[in-house]
XYZ file of C-alpha atoms in Angstrom:
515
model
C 0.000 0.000 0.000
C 3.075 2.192 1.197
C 4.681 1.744 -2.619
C 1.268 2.855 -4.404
C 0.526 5.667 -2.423
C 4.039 6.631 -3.684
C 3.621 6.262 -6.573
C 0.315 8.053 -7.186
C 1.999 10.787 -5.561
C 4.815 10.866 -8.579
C 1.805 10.580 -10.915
C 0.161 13.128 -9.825
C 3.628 15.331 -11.417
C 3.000 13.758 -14.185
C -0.049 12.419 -15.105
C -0.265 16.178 -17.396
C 2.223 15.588 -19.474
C 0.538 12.880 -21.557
C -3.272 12.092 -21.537
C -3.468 9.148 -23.265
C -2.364 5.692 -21.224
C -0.767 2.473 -22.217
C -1.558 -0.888 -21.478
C -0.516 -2.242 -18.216
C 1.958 -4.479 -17.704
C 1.859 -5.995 -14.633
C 0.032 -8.963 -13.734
C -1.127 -8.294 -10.397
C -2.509 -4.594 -10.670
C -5.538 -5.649 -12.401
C -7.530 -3.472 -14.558
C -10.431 -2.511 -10.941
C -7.465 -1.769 -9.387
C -7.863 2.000 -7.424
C -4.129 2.778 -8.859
C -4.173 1.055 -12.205
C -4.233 4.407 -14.155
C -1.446 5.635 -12.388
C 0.868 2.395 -12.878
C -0.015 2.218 -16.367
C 0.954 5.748 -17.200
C 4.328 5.568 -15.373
C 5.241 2.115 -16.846
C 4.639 3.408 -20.284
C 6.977 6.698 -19.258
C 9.239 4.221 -18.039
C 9.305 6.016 -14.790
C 8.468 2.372 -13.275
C 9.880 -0.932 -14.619
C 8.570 -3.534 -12.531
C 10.313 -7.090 -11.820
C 11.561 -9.567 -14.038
C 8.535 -11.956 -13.123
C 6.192 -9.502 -14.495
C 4.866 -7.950 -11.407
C 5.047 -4.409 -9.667
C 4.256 -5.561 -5.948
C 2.937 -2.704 -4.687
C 2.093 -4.165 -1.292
C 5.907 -3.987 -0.219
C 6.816 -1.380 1.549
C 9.552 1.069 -1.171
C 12.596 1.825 -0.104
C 14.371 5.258 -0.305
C 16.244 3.908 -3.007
C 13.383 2.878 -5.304
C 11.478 6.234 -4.503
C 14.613 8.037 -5.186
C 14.403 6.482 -8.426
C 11.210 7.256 -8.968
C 11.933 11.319 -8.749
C 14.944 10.611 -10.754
C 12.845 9.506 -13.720
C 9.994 12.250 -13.235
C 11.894 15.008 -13.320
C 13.663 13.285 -16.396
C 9.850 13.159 -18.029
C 7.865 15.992 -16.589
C 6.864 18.936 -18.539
C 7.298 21.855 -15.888
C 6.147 24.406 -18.754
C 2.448 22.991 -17.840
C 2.649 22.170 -14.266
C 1.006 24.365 -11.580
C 2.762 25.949 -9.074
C 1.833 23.344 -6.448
C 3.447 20.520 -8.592
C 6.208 22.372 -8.924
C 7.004 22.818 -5.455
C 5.734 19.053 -4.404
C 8.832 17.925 -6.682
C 11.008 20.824 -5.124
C 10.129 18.603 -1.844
C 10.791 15.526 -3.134
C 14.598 16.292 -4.739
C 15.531 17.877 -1.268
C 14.250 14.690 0.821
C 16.089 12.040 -1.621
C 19.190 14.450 -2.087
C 21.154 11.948 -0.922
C 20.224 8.835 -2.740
C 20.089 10.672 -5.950
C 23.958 11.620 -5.402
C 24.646 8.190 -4.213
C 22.601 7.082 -8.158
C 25.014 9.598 -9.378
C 22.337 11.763 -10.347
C 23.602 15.064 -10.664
C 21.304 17.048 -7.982
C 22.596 20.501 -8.547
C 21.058 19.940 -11.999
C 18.039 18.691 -11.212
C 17.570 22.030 -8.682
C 18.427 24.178 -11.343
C 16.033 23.066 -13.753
C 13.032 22.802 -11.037
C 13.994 26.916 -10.158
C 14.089 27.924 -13.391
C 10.678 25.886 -14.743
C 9.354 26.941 -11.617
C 9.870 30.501 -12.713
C 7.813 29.873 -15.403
C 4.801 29.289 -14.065
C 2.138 30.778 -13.171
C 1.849 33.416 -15.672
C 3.047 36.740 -15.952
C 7.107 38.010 -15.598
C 7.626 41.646 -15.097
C 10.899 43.143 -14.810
C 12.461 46.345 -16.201
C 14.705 49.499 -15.680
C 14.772 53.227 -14.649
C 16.968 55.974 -15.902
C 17.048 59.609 -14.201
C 19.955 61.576 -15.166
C 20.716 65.631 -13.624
C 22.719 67.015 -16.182
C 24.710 70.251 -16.401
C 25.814 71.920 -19.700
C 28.422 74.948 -20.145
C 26.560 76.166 -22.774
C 23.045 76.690 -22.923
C 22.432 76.293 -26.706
C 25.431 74.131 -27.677
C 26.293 70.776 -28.182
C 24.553 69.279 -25.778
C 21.696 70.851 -26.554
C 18.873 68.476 -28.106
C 18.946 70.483 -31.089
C 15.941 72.548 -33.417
C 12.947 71.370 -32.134
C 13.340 70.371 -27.947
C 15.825 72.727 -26.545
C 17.610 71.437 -23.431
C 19.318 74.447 -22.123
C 22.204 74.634 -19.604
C 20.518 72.510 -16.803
C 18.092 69.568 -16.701
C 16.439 66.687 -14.373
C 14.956 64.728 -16.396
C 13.913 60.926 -17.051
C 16.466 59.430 -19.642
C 14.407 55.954 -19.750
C 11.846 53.696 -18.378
C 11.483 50.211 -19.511
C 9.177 47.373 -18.122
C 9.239 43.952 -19.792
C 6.575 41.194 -19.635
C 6.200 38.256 -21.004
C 3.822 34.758 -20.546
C 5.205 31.735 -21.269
C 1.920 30.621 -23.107
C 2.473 27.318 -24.070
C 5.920 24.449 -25.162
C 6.086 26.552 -28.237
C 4.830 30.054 -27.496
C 6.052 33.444 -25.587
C 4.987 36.213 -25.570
C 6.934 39.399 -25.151
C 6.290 42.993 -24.669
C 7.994 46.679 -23.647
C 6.266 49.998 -22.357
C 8.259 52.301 -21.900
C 9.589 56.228 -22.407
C 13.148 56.713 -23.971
C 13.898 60.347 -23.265
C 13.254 63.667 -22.469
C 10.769 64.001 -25.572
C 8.708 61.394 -24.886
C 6.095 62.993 -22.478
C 3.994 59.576 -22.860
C 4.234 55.894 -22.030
C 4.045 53.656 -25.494
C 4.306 50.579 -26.403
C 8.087 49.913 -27.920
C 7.859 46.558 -28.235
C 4.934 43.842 -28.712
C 5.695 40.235 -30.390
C 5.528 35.859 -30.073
C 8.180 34.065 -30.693
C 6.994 30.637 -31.940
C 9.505 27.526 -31.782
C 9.109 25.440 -35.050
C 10.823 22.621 -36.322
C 14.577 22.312 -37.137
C 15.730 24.192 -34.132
C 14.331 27.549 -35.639
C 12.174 29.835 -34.289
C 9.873 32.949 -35.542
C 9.536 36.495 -33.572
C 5.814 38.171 -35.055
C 5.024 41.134 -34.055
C 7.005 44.460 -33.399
C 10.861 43.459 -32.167
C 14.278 44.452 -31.758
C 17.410 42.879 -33.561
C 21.067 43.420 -32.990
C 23.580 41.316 -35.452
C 26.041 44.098 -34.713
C 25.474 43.911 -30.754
C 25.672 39.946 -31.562
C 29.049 40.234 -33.245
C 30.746 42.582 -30.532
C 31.129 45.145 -32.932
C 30.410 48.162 -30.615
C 30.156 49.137 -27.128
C 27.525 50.949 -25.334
C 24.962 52.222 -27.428
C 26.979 52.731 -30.385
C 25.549 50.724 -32.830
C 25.506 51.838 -36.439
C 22.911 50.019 -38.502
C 21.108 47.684 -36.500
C 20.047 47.568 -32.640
C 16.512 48.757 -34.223
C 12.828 47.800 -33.658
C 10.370 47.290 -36.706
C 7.454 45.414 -37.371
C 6.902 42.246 -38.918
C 8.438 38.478 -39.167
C 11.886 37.525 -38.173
C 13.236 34.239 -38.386
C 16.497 32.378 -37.383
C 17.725 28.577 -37.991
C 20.136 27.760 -35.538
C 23.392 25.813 -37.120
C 26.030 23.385 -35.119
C 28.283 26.309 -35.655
C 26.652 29.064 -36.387
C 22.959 30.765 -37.237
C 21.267 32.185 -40.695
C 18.532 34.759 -40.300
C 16.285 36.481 -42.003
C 13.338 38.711 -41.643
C 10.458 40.910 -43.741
C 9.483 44.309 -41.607
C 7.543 46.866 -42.953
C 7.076 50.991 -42.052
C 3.686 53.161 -42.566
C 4.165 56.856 -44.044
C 5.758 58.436 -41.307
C 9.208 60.031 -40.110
C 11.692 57.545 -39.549
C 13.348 56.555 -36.664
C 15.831 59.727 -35.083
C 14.748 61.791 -38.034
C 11.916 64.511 -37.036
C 12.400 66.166 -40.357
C 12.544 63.367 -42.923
C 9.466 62.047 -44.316
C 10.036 58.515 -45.881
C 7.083 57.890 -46.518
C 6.498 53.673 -47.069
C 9.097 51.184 -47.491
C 9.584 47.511 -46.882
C 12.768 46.416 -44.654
C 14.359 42.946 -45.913
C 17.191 41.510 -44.081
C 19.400 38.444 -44.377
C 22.105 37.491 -42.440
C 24.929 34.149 -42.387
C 26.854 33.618 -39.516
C 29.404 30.642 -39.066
C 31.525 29.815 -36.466
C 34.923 28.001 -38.090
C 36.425 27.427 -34.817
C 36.550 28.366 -31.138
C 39.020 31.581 -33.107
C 37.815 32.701 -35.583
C 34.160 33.594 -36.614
C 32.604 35.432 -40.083
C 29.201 36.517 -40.905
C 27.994 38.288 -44.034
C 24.734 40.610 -43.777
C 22.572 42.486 -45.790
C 19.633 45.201 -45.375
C 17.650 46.363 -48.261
C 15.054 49.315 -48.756
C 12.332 49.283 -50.398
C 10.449 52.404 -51.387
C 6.516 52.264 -52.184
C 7.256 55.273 -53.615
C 10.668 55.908 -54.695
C 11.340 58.683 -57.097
C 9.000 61.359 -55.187
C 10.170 64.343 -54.333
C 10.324 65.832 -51.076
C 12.748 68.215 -49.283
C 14.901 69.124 -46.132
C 14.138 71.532 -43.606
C 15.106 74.738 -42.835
C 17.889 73.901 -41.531
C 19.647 71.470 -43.758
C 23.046 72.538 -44.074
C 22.626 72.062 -48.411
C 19.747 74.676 -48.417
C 16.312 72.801 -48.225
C 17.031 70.946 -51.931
C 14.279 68.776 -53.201
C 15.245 65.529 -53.166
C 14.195 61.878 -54.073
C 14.952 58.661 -51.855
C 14.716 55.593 -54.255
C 15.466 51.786 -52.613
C 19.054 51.241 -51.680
C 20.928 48.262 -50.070
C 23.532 48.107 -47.066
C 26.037 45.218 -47.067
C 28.286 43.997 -44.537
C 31.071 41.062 -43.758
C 32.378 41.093 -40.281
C 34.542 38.887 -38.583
C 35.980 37.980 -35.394
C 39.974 36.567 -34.509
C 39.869 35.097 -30.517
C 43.438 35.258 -30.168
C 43.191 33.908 -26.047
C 40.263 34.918 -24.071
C 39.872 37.687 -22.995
C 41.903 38.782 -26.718
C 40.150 39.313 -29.655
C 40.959 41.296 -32.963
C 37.096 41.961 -35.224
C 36.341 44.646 -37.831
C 33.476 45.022 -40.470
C 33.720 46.148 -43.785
C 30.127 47.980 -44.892
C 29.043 48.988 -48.849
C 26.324 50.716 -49.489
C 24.362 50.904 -53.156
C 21.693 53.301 -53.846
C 21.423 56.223 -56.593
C 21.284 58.846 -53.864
C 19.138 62.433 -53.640
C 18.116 63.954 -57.392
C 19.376 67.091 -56.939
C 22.305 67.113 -54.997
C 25.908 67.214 -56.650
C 28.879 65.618 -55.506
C 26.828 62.409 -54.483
C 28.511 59.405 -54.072
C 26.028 56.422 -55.188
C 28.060 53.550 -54.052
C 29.953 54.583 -50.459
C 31.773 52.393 -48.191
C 32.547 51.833 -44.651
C 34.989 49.706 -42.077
C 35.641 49.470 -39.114
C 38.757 47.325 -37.161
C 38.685 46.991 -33.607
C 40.573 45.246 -30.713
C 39.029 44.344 -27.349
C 40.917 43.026 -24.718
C 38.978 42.406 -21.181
C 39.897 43.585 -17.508
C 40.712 39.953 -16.761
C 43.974 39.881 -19.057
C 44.937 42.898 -18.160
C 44.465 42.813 -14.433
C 44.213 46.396 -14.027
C 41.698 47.660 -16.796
C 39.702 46.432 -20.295
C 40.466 47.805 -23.396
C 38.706 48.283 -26.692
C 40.988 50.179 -29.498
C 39.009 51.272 -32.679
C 39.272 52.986 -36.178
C 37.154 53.145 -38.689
C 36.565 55.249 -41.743
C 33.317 56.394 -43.667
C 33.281 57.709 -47.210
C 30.892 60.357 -48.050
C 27.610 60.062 -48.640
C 27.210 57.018 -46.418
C 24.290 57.214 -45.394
C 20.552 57.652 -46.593
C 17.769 56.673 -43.859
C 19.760 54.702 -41.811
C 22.658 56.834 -40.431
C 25.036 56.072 -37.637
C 23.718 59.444 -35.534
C 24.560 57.508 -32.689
C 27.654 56.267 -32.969
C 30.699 56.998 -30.836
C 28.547 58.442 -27.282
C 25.773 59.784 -28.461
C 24.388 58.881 -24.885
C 26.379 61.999 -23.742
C 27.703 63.510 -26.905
C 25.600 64.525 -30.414
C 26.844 64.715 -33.655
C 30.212 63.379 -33.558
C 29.903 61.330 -36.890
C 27.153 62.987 -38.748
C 27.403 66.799 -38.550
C 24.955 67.263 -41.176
C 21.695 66.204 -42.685
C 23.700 64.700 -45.772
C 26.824 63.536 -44.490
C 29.254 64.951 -47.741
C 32.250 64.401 -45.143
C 34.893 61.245 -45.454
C 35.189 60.763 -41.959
C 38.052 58.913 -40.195
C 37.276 57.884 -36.100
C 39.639 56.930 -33.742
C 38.054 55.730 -30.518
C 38.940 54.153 -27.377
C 37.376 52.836 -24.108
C 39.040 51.663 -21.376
C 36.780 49.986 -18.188
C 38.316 49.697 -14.398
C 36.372 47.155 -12.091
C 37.804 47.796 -8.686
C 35.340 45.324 -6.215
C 31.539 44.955 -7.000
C 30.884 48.150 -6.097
C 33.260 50.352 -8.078
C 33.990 50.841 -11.251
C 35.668 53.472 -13.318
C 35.678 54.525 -17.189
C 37.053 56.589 -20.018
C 36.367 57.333 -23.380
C 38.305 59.090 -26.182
C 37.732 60.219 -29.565
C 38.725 62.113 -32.467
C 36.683 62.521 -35.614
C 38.271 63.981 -38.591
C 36.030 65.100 -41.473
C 36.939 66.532 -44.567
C 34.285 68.052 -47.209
C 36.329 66.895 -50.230
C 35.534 70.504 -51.906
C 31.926 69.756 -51.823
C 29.963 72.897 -52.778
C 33.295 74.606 -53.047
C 34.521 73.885 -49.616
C 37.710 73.654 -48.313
C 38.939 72.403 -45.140
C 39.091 70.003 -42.212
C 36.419 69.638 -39.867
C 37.344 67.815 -36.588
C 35.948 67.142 -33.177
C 37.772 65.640 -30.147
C 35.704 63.749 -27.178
C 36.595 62.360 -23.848
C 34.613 61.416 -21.118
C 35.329 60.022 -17.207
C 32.600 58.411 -15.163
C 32.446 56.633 -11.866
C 29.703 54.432 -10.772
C 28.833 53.043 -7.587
C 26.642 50.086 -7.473
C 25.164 50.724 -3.859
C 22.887 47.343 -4.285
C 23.224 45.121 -7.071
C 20.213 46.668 -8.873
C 21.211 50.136 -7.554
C 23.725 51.709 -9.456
C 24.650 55.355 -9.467
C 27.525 57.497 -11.633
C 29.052 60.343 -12.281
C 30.487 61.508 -15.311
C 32.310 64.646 -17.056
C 32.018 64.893 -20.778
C 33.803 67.287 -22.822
C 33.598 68.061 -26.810
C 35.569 70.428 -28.709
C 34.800 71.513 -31.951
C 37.362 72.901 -34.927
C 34.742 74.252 -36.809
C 36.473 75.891 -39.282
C 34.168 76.470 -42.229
C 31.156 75.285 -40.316
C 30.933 78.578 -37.583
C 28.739 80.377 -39.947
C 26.257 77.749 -40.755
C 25.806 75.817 -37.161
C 26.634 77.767 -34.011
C 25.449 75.170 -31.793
C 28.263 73.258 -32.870
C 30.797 74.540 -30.482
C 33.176 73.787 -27.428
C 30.945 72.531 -24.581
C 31.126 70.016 -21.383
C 29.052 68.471 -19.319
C 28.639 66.931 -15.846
C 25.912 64.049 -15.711
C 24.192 62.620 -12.456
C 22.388 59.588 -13.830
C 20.542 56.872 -11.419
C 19.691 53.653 -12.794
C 17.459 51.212 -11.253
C 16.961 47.530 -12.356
C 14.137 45.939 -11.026
């Protein structure tokens, strides 16, 4: 009686995860029996195997060891994404009681509490998490670089939320999850909205399928940049994105598409339509050395139709026409050690460019070479060394406005609407972890542009950038810092046409919450 009480206790866990029940195979459970559902289940799990005389003797009293080996094979078979809460923790129970049997079966335990707390954090329902931003920041100048530019003036001082983010997401079935974001991103946003809203749906062939609005990142999942200096992708559209893992590597694609309206960190550009394609190959050779190849292409509902620049485009408000255009991209990775890796990317761009404007450049190029060597070869500090290069004219709708510290520091890279610079960047970062509560950084940069006699002018154009911060994590989801930012502009040329564009610094406050 003892060993089927048991064991309708370890069907109970399990009973769910299959509804439909074998034959039984043991002669002396017959079919009236009060527990034959419950053996027959298990035996056809294979949770219970019986003797060799064909008989489960459930009379006898079961030792530790057999029940041991009873939560051994449930938590081997039982689906946690559809247990209740109460299951859950009745099997929580049961691996802490046997502990020590299961070590002494050589059942790794540690495991087997791992995978109950994190199915168990499934359940339920519902996760919420998500983070706060509040920066105090104080500007030199009142109307200069760090100013937020034509249309939301920042002035010298301001307290003000820099983000709010909180995540959900429902674990809805096996194959189903549901994630979303609502959140504000800055200063402009005086209103909550929803940033992000999509399923991702596992299908067959280890592959699965985000629907919905969602973010991607290839260039935040090659290490190509630091903080939040991506230059093409870490963007959210709307549609179908799809990914087929590899053994040693991943290919992706995905279809998004954009309704009339000013794209995304452009409040003076209207687009109007266009599809987003995007197809990426990425392939691990080794544990050194890694190469992808991606591609983004444009597509214009109406391409050929003229609109035109603001005010204050630096060419003078041309008409102009945005047809469809394609970015392209290998990158590449060299693990030298860990902690010691040499990557780069190498970027063309096709497109025929604005009618209208001279000196355009249809078929620009990009690259970028980087090396990134962590704290823990080092001892005393990380360090990420990088240079790239842009050729004019690279860039249409999607331009790398916020490359290089844009989190402190505007319009480093792209100091006009059209960028009709080359532009050469030499940045560095360097990261100090002290304890778990300290940490120090600094950033450099210098960003040479030259107009190539565009228009008729002559001339450098260069900015310099550094930046020290401090942060104190005061609990592990408490973190505050302080950091001095300081630009300085050679204008040259560009004094009469931009005078917001000049020497300024800063001294930023910023909280951050996690929660």
């Amino acid at each position: 009686m003892k060993k089927l009480l048991a064991l309708v206790a370890v069907f109970a866990l399990v009973a769910f995860a299959a509804p439909a029940f074998a034959a039984n195979p043991f002669v002396d459970v017959p079919m009236n029996h009060w527990a034959y559902d419950a053996v027959s289940h298990l035996a056809a799990k294979g949770i219970i195997q019986g003797y060799p005389d064909g008989t489960y003797r459930g009379n006898q009293p079961m030792t530790r060891y057999e029940m041991s080996m009873l939560v051994a094979r449930a938590l081997a078979t039982v689906d946690m994404e559809k247990a209740s809460k109460e299951d859950a923790e009745m099997l929580k129970k049961l691996v802490v009681e046997f502990k020590d049997e299961l070590d002494a079966l050589g059942v790794r335990v540690d495991a087997l509490d791992e995978r109950v707390a994190v199915l168990e954090e499934n359940l339920g329902g519902w996760k919420f998490w998500g983070e706060l931003r509040f920066d105090a920041r104080w500007a030199d100048e009142g109307d200069g670089a760090y100013d937020r530019g034509y249309y939301t003036h920042r002035g010298e001082t301001e307290f003000d939320l820099n983000r709010f983010r909180l995540f959900m997401s429902k674990q809805i079935d096996d194959k189903t999850k549901f994630t979303a974001r609502i959140g504000r991103n800055n200063a402009d946003d005086e209103g909550l909205k929803w940033e992000r809203y999509f399923a991702t749906i596992q299908l067959p062939w280890d592959s699965f399928l985000m629907v919905g609005k969602w973010n991607y990142d290839w260039e935040g999942e090659a290490g190509l940049y630091i903080d939040e200096d991506a230059w093409f992708t870490d963007t959210t559209w709307k549609g179908f994105y799809w990914r087929k893992n590899l053994a040693k590597g991943d290919i992706t694609l995905f279809a998004a598409h954009t309704e009339d309206k000013y794209a995304s960190g452009w409040t003076y550009v209207d687009l109007g339509d266009f599809y987003n394609y995007g197809a990426r190959f990425n392939f691990n050779m080794n544990d050194k050395f890694r190469i992808a190849i991606s591609g983004l292409y444009f597509d214009y509902e109406n391409d050929g139709v003229a609109r035109s620049y603001n005010e204050h485009d630096v060419i003078g408000a041309l008409p102009y026409t945005l047809e469809d255009y394609g970015t392209y991209w290998a990158d590449f990775g060299i693990t030298f050690s860990p902690g010691f890796e040499f990557k780069g990317a190498y970027y063309v761009q096709d497109h025929d460019g604005p009618s209208g404007v001279p000196h355009f450049d249809d078929s620009p190029n990009a690259y970028k070479a980087i090396i990134d060597v962590s704290q823990d070869l080092l001892n005393f500090t990380s360090l990420w060394i990088e240079y790239a290069k842009f050729d004019p004219n690279f860039q249409i709708a999607l331009q790398p406005w916020s490359a290089y510290g844009a989190e402190l520091t505007p319009n480093l890279t792209a100091p006009a609407v059209l960028n009709v610079f080359e532009t050469e960047v030499i940045f560095a970062s360097l990261q100090q972890k002290w304890s778990d509560k300290w940490v120090t950084y600094q950033r450099y940069g210098q960003f040479n542009h030259d107009p190539e006699s565009y228009a008729g002018l002559t001339g450098s154009y260069d900015i310099t950038n550094w930046t020290f911060g401090v942060q104190y994590w005061y609990t592990p989801t408490v973190m505050f810092e302080l950091a001095y930012d300081d630009v300085d502009y050679d204008n040259g040329w560009r004094d009469n046409i931009d005078s917001s564009l000049k020497d300024d610094s800063l001294i930023r406050f910023r909280t951050h919450i996690f929660f």
